[in-house]
Tab-separated table of C-alpha atoms in Angstrom:
chain	number	residue	atom	x	y	z
A	972	MET	CA	-18.451	-3.347	26.057
A	973	ASN	CA	-15.867	-5.484	24.258
A	974	ARG	CA	-14.470	-8.284	26.358
A	975	TYR	CA	-10.914	-9.505	26.227
A	976	GLY	CA	-11.329	-12.974	24.736
A	977	ALA	CA	-9.335	-15.720	23.096
A	978	ARG	CA	-9.606	-14.075	19.662
A	979	THR	CA	-8.089	-10.824	20.937
A	980	LEU	CA	-5.320	-12.749	22.667
A	981	LEU	CA	-4.556	-14.634	19.457
A	982	ARG	CA	-4.346	-11.384	17.464
A	983	GLU	CA	-1.958	-9.892	20.010
A	984	ILE	CA	0.253	-12.989	19.923
A	985	ILE	CA	0.360	-12.832	16.119
A	986	MET	CA	1.242	-9.117	16.149
A	987	VAL	CA	4.003	-9.669	18.702
A	988	ALA	CA	5.390	-12.554	16.626
A	989	VAL	CA	5.356	-10.501	13.423
A	990	THR	CA	7.029	-7.584	15.204
A	991	ALA	CA	9.737	-9.892	16.541
A	992	VAL	CA	10.413	-11.326	13.083
A	993	VAL	CA	10.685	-7.842	11.551
A	994	ALA	CA	12.785	-6.412	14.397
A	995	PHE	CA	15.244	-9.325	14.635
A	996	PRO	CA	17.392	-8.346	11.584
A	997	LEU	CA	17.540	-4.765	12.861
A	998	TYR	CA	18.659	-6.013	16.271
A	999	VAL	CA	21.411	-8.135	14.688
A	1000	LEU	CA	22.521	-5.180	12.548
A	1001	VAL	CA	22.867	-2.772	15.462
A	1002	ASN	CA	24.272	-5.443	17.803
A	1003	LEU	CA	27.103	-6.397	15.441
A	1004	SER	CA	27.841	-2.788	14.524
A	1005	LEU	CA	28.689	-2.142	18.189
A	1006	ARG	CA	30.754	-5.320	18.690
A	1007	ASP	CA	34.524	-5.605	18.806
A	1008	PRO	CA	35.792	-7.615	15.789
A	1009	ARG	CA	37.598	-9.993	18.149
A	1010	ASP	CA	34.336	-10.928	19.890
A	1011	GLY	CA	33.292	-14.319	18.527
A	1012	THR	CA	30.079	-14.838	20.462
A	1013	SER	CA	26.783	-15.613	18.779
A	1014	ILE	CA	25.051	-12.810	16.869
A	1015	ILE	CA	21.991	-13.310	19.077
A	1016	VAL	CA	23.873	-12.627	22.314
A	1017	PRO	CA	23.857	-8.912	23.200
A	1018	THR	CA	27.238	-7.221	23.001
A	1019	THR	CA	28.676	-6.922	26.513
A	1020	SER	CA	31.216	-4.188	25.695
A	1021	PRO	CA	29.706	-2.001	22.963
A	1022	THR	CA	32.004	0.414	21.148
A	1023	LEU	CA	31.455	3.256	18.698
A	1024	ARG	CA	34.883	2.760	17.184
A	1025	ASN	CA	33.393	0.755	14.326
A	1026	TYR	CA	31.371	3.769	13.215
A	1027	ALA	CA	34.409	6.053	13.247
A	1028	ASP	CA	36.521	3.511	11.332
A	1029	ALA	CA	33.765	2.897	8.767
A	1030	TRP	CA	33.264	6.631	8.263
A	1031	ARG	CA	36.980	7.222	7.721
A	1032	GLU	CA	38.054	4.131	5.762
A	1033	ALA	CA	35.095	4.048	3.352
A	1034	GLY	CA	34.995	7.801	2.797
A	1035	LEU	CA	31.334	7.860	3.781
A	1036	ALA	CA	31.231	11.653	3.916
A	1037	GLY	CA	31.786	11.953	0.168
A	1038	ALA	CA	29.598	8.933	-0.544
A	1039	ILE	CA	26.713	10.459	1.393
A	1040	VAL	CA	27.068	13.733	-0.523
A	1041	ASN	CA	27.007	11.846	-3.838
A	1042	SER	CA	23.970	9.804	-2.768
A	1043	VAL	CA	22.129	12.932	-1.637
A	1044	VAL	CA	22.838	14.746	-4.924
A	1045	VAL	CA	21.759	11.785	-7.061
A	1046	THR	CA	18.652	11.131	-4.975
A	1047	VAL	CA	17.460	14.742	-4.775
A	1048	VAL	CA	18.022	15.558	-8.458
A	1049	SER	CA	16.537	12.251	-9.674
A	1050	VAL	CA	13.445	12.523	-7.496
A	1051	ALA	CA	12.910	16.162	-8.505
A	1052	ILE	CA	13.023	15.238	-12.204
A	1053	ILE	CA	10.692	12.279	-11.630
A	1054	VAL	CA	8.143	14.446	-9.809
A	1055	VAL	CA	8.158	17.235	-12.415
A	1056	VAL	CA	8.088	15.012	-15.500
A	1057	SER	CA	5.579	12.513	-14.111
A	1058	GLY	CA	3.229	15.167	-12.764
A	1059	MET	CA	3.159	17.099	-16.036
A	1060	ALA	CA	2.763	13.902	-18.080
A	1061	ALA	CA	-0.059	12.586	-15.905
A	1062	TYR	CA	-2.126	15.790	-16.103
A	1063	PRO	CA	-3.175	15.518	-19.776
A	1064	LEU	CA	-3.412	11.717	-19.509
A	1065	ALA	CA	-5.959	12.074	-16.709
A	1066	ARG	CA	-7.892	15.048	-18.074
A	1067	VAL	CA	-8.027	14.399	-21.838
A	1068	THR	CA	-10.625	11.808	-22.811
A	1069	ALA	CA	-9.543	11.373	-26.435
A	1070	ARG	CA	-8.485	7.981	-27.734
A	1071	TRP	CA	-4.838	9.035	-28.048
A	1072	SER	CA	-4.763	9.692	-24.303
A	1073	ARG	CA	-5.667	6.078	-23.517
A	1074	TRP	CA	-3.059	4.789	-25.964
A	1075	ALA	CA	-0.424	7.116	-24.569
A	1076	PHE	CA	-1.191	5.958	-21.035
A	1077	ALA	CA	-0.900	2.309	-22.138
A	1078	LEU	CA	2.443	3.090	-23.773
A	1079	VAL	CA	3.746	4.648	-20.568
A	1080	MET	CA	2.553	1.638	-18.577
A	1081	LEU	CA	4.702	-0.614	-20.748
A	1082	GLY	CA	7.598	0.793	-18.777
A	1083	LEU	CA	6.251	-1.034	-15.712
A	1084	LEU	CA	6.168	-4.392	-17.495
A	1085	LEU	CA	9.612	-4.464	-19.079
A	1086	PRO	CA	12.443	-5.242	-16.622
A	1087	PHE	CA	15.316	-2.798	-16.862
A	1088	GLN	CA	17.781	-5.711	-16.929
A	1089	LEU	CA	16.788	-6.276	-20.573
A	1090	ALA	CA	18.162	-2.860	-21.497
A	1091	LEU	CA	21.113	-2.898	-19.115
A	1092	LEU	CA	23.766	-3.406	-21.813
A	1093	PRO	CA	22.292	-0.951	-24.383
A	1094	LEU	CA	21.876	1.676	-21.673
A	1095	TYR	CA	25.471	1.207	-20.569
A	1096	GLN	CA	26.658	1.650	-24.156
A	1097	THR	CA	24.517	4.769	-24.545
A	1098	ILE	CA	25.893	6.308	-21.364
A	1099	ARG	CA	29.413	5.460	-22.544
A	1100	ASP	CA	28.833	7.088	-25.934
A	1101	LEU	CA	27.584	10.210	-24.150
A	1102	ASN	CA	30.842	10.302	-22.127
A	1103	LEU	CA	28.869	10.202	-18.886
A	1104	LEU	CA	30.447	7.108	-17.335
A	1105	GLY	CA	31.950	7.927	-13.968
A	1106	THR	CA	29.683	10.963	-13.489
A	1107	LEU	CA	26.642	11.412	-11.276
A	1108	TRP	CA	24.589	12.489	-14.295
A	1109	SER	CA	24.660	8.925	-15.597
A	1110	LEU	CA	22.786	7.792	-12.492
A	1111	VAL	CA	20.349	10.706	-12.649
A	1112	LEU	CA	19.421	9.907	-16.260
A	1113	PHE	CA	19.038	6.219	-15.513
A	1114	TYR	CA	16.840	6.605	-12.440
A	1115	SER	CA	14.710	9.325	-14.005
A	1116	GLY	CA	13.895	7.243	-17.063
A	1117	LEU	CA	13.357	4.077	-15.050
A	1118	GLN	CA	10.967	5.467	-12.436
A	1119	VAL	CA	8.857	7.910	-14.473
A	1120	PRO	CA	6.304	5.256	-15.625
A	1121	PHE	CA	5.436	4.158	-12.080
A	1122	ALA	CA	5.226	7.740	-10.828
A	1123	THR	CA	3.027	8.679	-13.805
A	1124	PHE	CA	0.723	5.773	-12.939
A	1125	LEU	CA	0.322	7.045	-9.368
A	1126	TYR	CA	-0.243	10.654	-10.443
A	1127	THR	CA	-2.776	9.688	-13.116
A	1128	GLY	CA	-4.822	7.577	-10.724
A	1129	PHE	CA	-4.866	10.365	-8.160
A	1130	LEU	CA	-5.717	13.084	-10.699
A	1131	ARG	CA	-8.774	11.171	-11.905
A	1132	VAL	CA	-10.461	11.694	-8.530
A	1133	VAL	CA	-9.480	15.368	-8.159
A	1134	PRO	CA	-12.478	17.640	-8.943
A	1135	ARG	CA	-12.241	19.765	-12.092
A	1136	GLU	CA	-14.053	22.756	-10.592
A	1137	TYR	CA	-10.858	24.345	-9.280
A	1138	GLU	CA	-9.228	24.218	-12.716
A	1139	GLU	CA	-12.307	25.582	-14.471
A	1140	ALA	CA	-12.494	28.506	-12.055
A	1141	ALA	CA	-8.811	29.314	-12.643
A	1142	LEU	CA	-9.276	29.178	-16.421
A	1143	ILE	CA	-12.264	31.550	-16.186
A	1144	ASP	CA	-10.064	33.964	-14.215
A	1145	GLY	CA	-7.608	34.016	-17.123
A	1146	ALA	CA	-4.928	31.568	-15.988
A	1147	SER	CA	-3.050	29.595	-18.636
A	1148	PRO	CA	-3.046	25.758	-18.565
A	1149	PHE	CA	0.548	25.870	-17.304
A	1150	GLN	CA	-0.432	28.193	-14.442
A	1151	VAL	CA	-3.491	26.081	-13.662
A	1152	PHE	CA	-1.376	22.991	-13.222
A	1153	TRP	CA	1.373	24.476	-11.060
A	1154	ARG	CA	-0.720	26.897	-8.992
A	1155	VAL	CA	-3.984	24.966	-8.632
A	1156	VAL	CA	-3.596	21.281	-9.466
A	1157	PHE	CA	-0.097	20.466	-8.239
A	1158	PRO	CA	-0.705	21.691	-4.664
A	1159	LEU	CA	-3.687	19.300	-4.532
A	1160	LEU	CA	-1.336	16.428	-5.407
A	1161	ARG	CA	0.632	16.747	-2.191
A	1162	PRO	CA	-0.358	13.303	-0.791
A	1163	VAL	CA	0.620	11.375	-3.922
A	1164	THR	CA	3.713	13.534	-4.353
A	1165	GLY	CA	4.812	12.426	-0.903
A	1166	THR	CA	4.323	8.821	-1.983
A	1167	VAL	CA	6.327	9.334	-5.178
A	1168	VAL	CA	9.120	11.109	-3.323
A	1169	ILE	CA	9.613	8.562	-0.551
A	1170	LEU	CA	9.318	5.443	-2.728
A	1171	ASN	CA	11.742	6.735	-5.323
A	1172	ALA	CA	14.118	8.163	-2.733
A	1173	ILE	CA	14.357	4.785	-1.002
A	1174	PHE	CA	14.958	3.014	-4.314
A	1175	VAL	CA	17.635	5.433	-5.535
A	1176	TRP	CA	19.378	5.648	-2.163
A	1177	ASN	CA	19.629	1.866	-1.706
A	1178	ASP	CA	20.442	0.859	-5.293
A	1179	PHE	CA	23.786	-0.893	-5.631
A	1180	LEU	CA	24.009	-2.337	-9.152
A	1181	THR	CA	23.671	0.871	-11.177
A	1182	PRO	CA	26.307	2.987	-9.383
A	1183	PHE	CA	28.565	-0.072	-9.214
A	1184	LEU	CA	28.462	-0.276	-13.020
A	1185	TYR	CA	28.349	3.382	-14.034
A	1186	LEU	CA	30.793	4.801	-11.460
A	1187	SER	CA	33.287	1.940	-11.612
A	1188	GLY	CA	36.846	3.170	-12.048
A	1189	SER	CA	36.087	6.707	-10.874
A	1190	ASP	CA	36.689	8.397	-7.536
A	1191	ARG	CA	32.942	8.851	-7.040
A	1192	GLN	CA	30.802	6.311	-5.212
A	1193	THR	CA	27.473	6.114	-3.456
A	1194	ILE	CA	26.712	4.706	-0.027
A	1195	PRO	CA	25.997	1.062	-1.017
A	1196	VAL	CA	29.175	0.857	-3.129
A	1197	ALA	CA	31.267	2.455	-0.379
A	1198	VAL	CA	30.040	-0.080	2.203
A	1199	PHE	CA	30.656	-2.919	-0.264
A	1200	GLY	CA	34.341	-1.972	-0.203
A	1201	PHE	CA	34.694	-3.683	3.189
A	1202	ILE	CA	33.877	-7.071	1.650
A	1203	GLY	CA	36.764	-8.825	-0.093
A	1204	GLN	CA	37.559	-12.272	-1.448
A	1205	TYR	CA	39.725	-13.255	1.502
A	1206	VAL	CA	38.999	-10.729	4.261
A	1207	SER	CA	35.635	-9.201	5.173
A	1208	GLN	CA	35.366	-6.545	7.865
A	1209	TRP	CA	31.835	-7.332	8.951
A	1210	ASN	CA	31.873	-5.041	11.970
A	1211	LEU	CA	32.598	-2.109	9.640
A	1212	VAL	CA	30.009	-3.348	7.133
A	1213	PHE	CA	27.263	-3.322	9.762
A	1214	ALA	CA	28.382	0.046	11.127
A	1215	GLY	CA	28.382	1.463	7.604
A	1216	LEU	CA	24.909	0.067	6.962
A	1217	VAL	CA	23.561	1.755	10.093
A	1218	ILE	CA	25.070	5.072	9.002
A	1219	ALA	CA	23.707	4.611	5.481
A	1220	MET	CA	20.142	3.879	6.516
A	1221	LEU	CA	19.759	6.712	9.032
A	1222	PRO	CA	19.210	9.600	6.532
A	1223	ILE	CA	16.639	7.771	4.416
A	1224	LEU	CA	14.964	6.424	7.557
A	1225	VAL	CA	14.476	9.958	8.856
A	1226	VAL	CA	12.971	11.030	5.521
A	1227	TYR	CA	10.639	8.025	5.564
A	1228	PHE	CA	9.292	8.736	9.042
A	1229	LEU	CA	8.733	12.399	8.151
A	1230	MET	CA	6.708	11.530	5.037
A	1231	GLN	CA	5.162	8.140	5.821
A	1232	ARG	CA	1.662	9.538	6.341
A	1233	HIS	CA	1.588	10.614	2.683
A	1234	ILE	CA	2.185	7.082	1.387
A	1235	ILE	CA	-1.178	5.611	2.379
A	1236	LYS	CA	-3.020	8.728	1.209
A	1237	GLY	CA	-1.286	8.608	-2.146
A	1238	PHE	CA	-1.960	4.929	-2.750
A	1239	ALA	CA	-5.563	5.252	-1.570
A	1240	GLY	CA	-6.173	8.121	-3.980
A	1241	GLY	CA	-4.676	6.149	-6.855
A	1242	LEU	CA	-6.658	3.026	-6.076
A	1243	LYS	CA	-9.919	4.985	-6.140
A	1244	GLY	CA	-9.174	6.004	-9.686
């Protein structure tokens, strides 16, 4: 029988301390989002007269309804393209043992090493020449190209530990390589697909710089840019900023909690490879 000793007590104290550190910013966020703008008390002190007016004002003044729709469209389309392209690219990279496969995989991995800031200006000029500035397609193209290398890395690592017997049986039954991948292999990639979906969805949903550049001057905006509108050079409506941030994080937070169990499985499968 394990006894409750000093070591167990120390671990519990450390876990409580870490939880408090992580939860404190969330507490401040929610606390200030419910506070009247005329309340000047410390951010640590709980709000004595909470109000939901900040949420209604933030929703109306920032046009969060349209911003949420734009963010959902960009996130869903980008993640779908990333999953399809990365999954299909990783399949031959993991299954073919020829020398070109190793070189191709190394070339794809170069996309993980080069920061996208280096290509920020050329990409902007390319999007401008394609007449896509101010459209949601500019964001979809950017995110798809940026995130495919990392997703391909995860898929390739996971595929290397998936048994080949299922594919060989499907080929013997007369299935084409395309049918083998989509009907046999891809369903087996569900854990790593969950990882790819949630990581990329969080990145696309929370990104500020790219939509700020590519959608500037248009009537379209995503959630981070819409919330940024409350911050000005001389006046900043912080109560509306915090209320907008709470509204913005709720959809992606729900998606994360629904799919979080796939993240560990996906990373574990990739690490084995």
